[in-house]
Coordinates of N, CA and C in Angstrom, one line a residue:
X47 N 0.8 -1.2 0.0 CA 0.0 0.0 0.0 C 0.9 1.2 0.0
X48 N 0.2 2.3 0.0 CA 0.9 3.8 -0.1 C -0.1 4.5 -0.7
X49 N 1.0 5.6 -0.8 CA 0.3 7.1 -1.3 C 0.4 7.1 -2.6
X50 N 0.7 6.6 -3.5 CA 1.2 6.9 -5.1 C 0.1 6.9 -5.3
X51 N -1.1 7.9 -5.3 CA -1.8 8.5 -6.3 C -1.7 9.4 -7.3
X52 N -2.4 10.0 -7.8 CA -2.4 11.2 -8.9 C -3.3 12.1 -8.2
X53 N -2.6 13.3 -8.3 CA -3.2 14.4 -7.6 C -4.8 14.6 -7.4
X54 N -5.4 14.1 -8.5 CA -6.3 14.1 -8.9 C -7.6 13.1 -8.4
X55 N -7.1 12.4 -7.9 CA -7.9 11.4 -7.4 C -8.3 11.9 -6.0
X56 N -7.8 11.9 -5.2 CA -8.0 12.2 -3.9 C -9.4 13.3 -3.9
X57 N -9.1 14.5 -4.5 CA -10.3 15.8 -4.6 C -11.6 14.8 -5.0
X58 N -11.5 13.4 -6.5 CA -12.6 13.4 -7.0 C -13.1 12.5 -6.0
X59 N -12.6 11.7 -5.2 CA -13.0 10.7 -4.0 C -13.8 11.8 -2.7
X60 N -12.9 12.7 -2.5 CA -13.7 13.5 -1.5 C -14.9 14.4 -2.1
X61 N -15.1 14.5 -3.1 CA -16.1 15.3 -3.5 C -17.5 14.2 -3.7
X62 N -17.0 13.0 -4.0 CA -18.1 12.2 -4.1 C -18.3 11.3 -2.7
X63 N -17.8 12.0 -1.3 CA -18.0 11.9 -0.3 C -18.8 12.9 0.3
X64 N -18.6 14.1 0.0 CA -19.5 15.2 -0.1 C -20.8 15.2 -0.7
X65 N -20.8 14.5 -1.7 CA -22.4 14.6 -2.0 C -22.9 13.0 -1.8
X66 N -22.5 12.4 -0.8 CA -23.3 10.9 -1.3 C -24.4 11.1 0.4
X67 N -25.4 11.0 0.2 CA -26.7 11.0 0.8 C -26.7 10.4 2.4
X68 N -25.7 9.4 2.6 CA -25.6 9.0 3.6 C -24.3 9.3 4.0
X69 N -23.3 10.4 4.2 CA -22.4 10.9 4.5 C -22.8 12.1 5.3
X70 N -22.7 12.0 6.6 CA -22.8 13.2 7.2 C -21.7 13.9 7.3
X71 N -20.0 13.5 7.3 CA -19.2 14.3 7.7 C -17.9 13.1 7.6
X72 N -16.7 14.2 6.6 CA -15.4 12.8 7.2 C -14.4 13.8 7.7
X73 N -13.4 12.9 7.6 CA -11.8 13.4 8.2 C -10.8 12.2 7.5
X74 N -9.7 12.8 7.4 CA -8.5 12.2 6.8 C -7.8 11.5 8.3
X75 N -7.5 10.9 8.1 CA -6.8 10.1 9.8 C -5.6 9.9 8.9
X76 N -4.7 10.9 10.2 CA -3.1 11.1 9.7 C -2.3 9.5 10.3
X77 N -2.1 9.0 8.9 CA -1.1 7.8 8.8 C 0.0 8.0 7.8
X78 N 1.0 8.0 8.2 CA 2.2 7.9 7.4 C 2.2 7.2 6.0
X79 N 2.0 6.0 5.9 CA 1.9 5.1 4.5 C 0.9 4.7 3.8
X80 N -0.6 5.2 4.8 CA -1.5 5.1 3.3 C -3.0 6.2 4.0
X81 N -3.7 6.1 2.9 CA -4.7 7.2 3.3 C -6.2 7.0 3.5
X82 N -6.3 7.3 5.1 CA -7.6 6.7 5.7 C -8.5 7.8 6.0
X83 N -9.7 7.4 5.8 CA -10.8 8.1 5.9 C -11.8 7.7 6.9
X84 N -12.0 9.0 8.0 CA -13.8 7.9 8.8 C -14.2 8.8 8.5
X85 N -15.6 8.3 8.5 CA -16.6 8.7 7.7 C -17.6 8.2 8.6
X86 N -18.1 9.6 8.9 CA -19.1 9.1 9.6 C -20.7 9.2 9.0
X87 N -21.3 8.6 9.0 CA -23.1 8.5 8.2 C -24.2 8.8 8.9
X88 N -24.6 9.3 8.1 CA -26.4 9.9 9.1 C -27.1 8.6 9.4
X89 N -27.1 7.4 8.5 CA -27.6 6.5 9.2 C -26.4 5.0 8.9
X90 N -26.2 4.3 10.6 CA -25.2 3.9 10.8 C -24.0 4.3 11.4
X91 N -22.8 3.4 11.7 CA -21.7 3.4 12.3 C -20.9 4.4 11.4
X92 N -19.8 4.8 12.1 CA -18.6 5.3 11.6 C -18.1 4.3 10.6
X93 N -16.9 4.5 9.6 CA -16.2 3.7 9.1 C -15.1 4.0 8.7
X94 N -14.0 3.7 8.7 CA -12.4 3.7 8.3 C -12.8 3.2 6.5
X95 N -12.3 3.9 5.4 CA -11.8 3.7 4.9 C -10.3 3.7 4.0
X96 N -9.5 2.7 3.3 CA -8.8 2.7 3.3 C -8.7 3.0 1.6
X97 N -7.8 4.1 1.2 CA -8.1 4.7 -0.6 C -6.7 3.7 -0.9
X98 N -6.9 2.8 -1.5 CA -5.4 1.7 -2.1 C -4.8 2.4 -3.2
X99 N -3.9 2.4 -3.4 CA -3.4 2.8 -4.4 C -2.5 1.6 -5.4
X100 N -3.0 0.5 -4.8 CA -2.9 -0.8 -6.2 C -3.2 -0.9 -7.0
X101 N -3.0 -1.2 -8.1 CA -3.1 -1.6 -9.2 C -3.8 -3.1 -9.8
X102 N -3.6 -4.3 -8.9 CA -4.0 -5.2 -8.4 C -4.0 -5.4 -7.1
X103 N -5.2 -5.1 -6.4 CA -5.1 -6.0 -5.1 C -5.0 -7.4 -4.7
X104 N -4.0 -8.0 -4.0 CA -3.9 -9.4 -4.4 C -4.6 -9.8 -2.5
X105 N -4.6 -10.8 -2.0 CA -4.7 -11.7 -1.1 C -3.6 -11.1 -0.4
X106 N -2.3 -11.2 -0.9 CA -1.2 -10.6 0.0 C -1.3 -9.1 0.6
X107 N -1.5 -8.2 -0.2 CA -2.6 -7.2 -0.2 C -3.2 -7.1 1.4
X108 N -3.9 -7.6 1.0 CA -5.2 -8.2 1.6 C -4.5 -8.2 3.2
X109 N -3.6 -9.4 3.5 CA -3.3 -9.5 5.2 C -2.4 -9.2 5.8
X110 N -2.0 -7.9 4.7 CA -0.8 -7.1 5.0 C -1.2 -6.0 5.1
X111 N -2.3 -5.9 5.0 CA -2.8 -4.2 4.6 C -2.8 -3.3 6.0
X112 N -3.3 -2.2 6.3 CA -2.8 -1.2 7.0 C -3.7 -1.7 8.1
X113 N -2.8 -2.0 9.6 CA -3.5 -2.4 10.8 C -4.7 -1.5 11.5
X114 N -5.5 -0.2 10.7 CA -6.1 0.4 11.6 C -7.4 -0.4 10.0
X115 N -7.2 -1.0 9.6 CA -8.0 -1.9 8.7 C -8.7 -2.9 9.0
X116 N -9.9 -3.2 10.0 CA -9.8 -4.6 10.7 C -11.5 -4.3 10.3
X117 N -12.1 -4.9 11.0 CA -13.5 -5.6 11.0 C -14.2 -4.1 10.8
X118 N -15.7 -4.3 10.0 CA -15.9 -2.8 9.8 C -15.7 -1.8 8.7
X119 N -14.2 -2.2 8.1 CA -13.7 -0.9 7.7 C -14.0 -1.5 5.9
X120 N -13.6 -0.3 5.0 CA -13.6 -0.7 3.4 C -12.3 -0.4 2.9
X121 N -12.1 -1.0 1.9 CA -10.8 -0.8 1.2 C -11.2 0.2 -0.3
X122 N -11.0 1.2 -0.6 CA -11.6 1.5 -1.8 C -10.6 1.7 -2.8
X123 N -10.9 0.8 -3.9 CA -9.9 0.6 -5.0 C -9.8 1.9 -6.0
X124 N -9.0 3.1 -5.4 CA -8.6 4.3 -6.3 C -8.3 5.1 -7.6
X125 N -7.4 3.7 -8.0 CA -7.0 3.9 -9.2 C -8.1 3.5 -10.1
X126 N -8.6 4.3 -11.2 CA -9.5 3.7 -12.0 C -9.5 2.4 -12.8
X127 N -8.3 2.3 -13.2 CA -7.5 0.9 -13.5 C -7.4 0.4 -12.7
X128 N -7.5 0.2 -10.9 CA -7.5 -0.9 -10.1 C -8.1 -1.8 -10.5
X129 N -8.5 -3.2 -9.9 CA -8.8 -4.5 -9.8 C -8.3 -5.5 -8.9
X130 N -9.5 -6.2 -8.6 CA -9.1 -7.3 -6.9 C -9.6 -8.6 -7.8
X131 N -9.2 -9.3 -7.1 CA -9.3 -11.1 -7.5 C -10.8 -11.6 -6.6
X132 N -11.6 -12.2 -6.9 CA -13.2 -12.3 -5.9 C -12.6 -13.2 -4.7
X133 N -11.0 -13.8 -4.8 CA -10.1 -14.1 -4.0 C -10.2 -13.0 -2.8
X134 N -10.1 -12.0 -2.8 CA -10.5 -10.9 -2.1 C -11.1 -10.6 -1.7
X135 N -12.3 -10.5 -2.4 CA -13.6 -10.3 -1.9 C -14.8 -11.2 -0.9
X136 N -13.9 -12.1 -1.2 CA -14.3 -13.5 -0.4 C -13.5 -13.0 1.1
X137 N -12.2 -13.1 1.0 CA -11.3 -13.3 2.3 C -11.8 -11.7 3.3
X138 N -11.9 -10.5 2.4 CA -12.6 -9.6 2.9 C -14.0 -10.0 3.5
X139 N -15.2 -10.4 3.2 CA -16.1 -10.4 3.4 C -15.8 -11.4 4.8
X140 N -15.4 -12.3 4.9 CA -14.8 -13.2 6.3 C -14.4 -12.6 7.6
X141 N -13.9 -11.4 6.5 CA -13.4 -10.5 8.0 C -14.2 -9.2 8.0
X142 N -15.3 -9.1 7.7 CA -15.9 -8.0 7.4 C -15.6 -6.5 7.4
X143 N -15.0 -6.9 5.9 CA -14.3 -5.7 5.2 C -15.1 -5.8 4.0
X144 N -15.4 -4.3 3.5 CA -15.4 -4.2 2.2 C -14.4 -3.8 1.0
X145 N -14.7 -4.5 -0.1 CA -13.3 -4.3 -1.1 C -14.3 -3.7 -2.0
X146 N -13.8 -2.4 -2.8 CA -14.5 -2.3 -4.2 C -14.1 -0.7 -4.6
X147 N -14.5 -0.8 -6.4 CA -14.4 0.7 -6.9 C -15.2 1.3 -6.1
X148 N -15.3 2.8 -6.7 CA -16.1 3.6 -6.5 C -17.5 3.4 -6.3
X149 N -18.1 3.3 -7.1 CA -19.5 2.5 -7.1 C -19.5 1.7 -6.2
X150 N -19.1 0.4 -5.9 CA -19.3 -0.2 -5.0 C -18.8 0.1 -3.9
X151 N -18.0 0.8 -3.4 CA -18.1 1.6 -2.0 C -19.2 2.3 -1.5
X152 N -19.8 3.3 -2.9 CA -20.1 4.1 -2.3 C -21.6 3.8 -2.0
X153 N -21.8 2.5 -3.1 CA -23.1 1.7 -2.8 C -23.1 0.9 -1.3
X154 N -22.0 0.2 -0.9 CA -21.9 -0.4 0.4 C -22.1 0.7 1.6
X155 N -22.2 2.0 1.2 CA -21.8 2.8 2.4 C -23.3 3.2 3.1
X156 N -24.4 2.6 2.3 CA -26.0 2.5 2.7 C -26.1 1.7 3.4
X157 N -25.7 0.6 3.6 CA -25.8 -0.7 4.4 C -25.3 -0.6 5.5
X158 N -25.4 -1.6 6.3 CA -24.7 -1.8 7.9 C -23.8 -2.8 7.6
X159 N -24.4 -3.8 7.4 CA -23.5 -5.3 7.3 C -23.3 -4.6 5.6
X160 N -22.5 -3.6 5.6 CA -21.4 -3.7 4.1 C -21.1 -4.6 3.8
X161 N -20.0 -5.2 4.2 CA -19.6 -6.5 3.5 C -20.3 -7.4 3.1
X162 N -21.7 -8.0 2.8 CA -22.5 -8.5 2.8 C -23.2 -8.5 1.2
X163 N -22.7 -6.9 1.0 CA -23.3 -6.4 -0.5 C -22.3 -6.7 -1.1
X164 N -22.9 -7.0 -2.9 CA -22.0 -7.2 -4.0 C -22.9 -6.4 -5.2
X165 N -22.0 -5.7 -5.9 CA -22.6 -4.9 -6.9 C -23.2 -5.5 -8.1
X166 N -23.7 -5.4 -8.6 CA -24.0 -5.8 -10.1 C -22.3 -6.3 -10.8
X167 N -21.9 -5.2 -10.9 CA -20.9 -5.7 -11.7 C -19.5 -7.0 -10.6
X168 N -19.6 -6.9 -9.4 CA -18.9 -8.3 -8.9 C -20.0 -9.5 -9.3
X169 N -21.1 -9.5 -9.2 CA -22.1 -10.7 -9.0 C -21.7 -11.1 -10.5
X170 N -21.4 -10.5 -11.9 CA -21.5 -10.7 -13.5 C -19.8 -11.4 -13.4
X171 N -19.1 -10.9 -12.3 CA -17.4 -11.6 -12.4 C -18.3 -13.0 -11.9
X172 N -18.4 -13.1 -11.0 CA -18.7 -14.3 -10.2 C -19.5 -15.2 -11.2
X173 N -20.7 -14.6 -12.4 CA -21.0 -15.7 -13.4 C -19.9 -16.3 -14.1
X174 N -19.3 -15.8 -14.7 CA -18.0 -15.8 -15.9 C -17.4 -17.2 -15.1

């Protein structure tokens, strides 16, 4: 994990935290090697998320990833180009974490039991 974003990402992530309906209010939680967000919701729990800056998120990824990342929290895959293995999304949902783009973040962030939801577009990986 880390910071290697593009300048650009970060503004368009927090702006679509700004207008998503169940966002009452976030904060950046100052960590040295990657970039966390709680977010707290008008309806529901707080949540840590964690903005990846992989390219592939692999499994190793996954149980290496940043320790304020545990039960609860989301992983949200940043790079537009990201992608996770359902390898992931399996081992995540076990530990109730959410993994996913934009969309499916910001669709899980309606939910309580997040981890639980899968988007249209994971349920169409899972046919294949």
């Amino acid at each position: 994990m880390g910071k290697y974003l593009h300048p650009s990402i970060l503004p368009f992530w927090e702006r679509a935290l700004n207008n998503h309906s169940n966002v009452a209010s976030w904060e950046r939680v100052p960590d040295p090697s990657d970039y966390i967000y709680r977010v707290t919701r008008v309806r529901g729990g707080d949540i840590l998320i964690l903005a990846s800056d992989c390219y592939r998120y692999s499994l190793t990824d996954f149980f290496t990833r940043n320790e304020h990342i545990g039960e609860g929290a989301m992983i949200y895959m940043a790079k537009p180009e990201s992608n996770y293995c359902l390898e992931v999304a399996d081992a995540s949902k076990e530990e109730h974490v959410t993994i996913g783009m934009l969309g499916e973040i910001l669709g899980a962030l309606n939910i309580d039991s997040h981890w639980n939801w899968e988007s249209r577009d994971r349920k169409e990986r899972r046919k294949r």
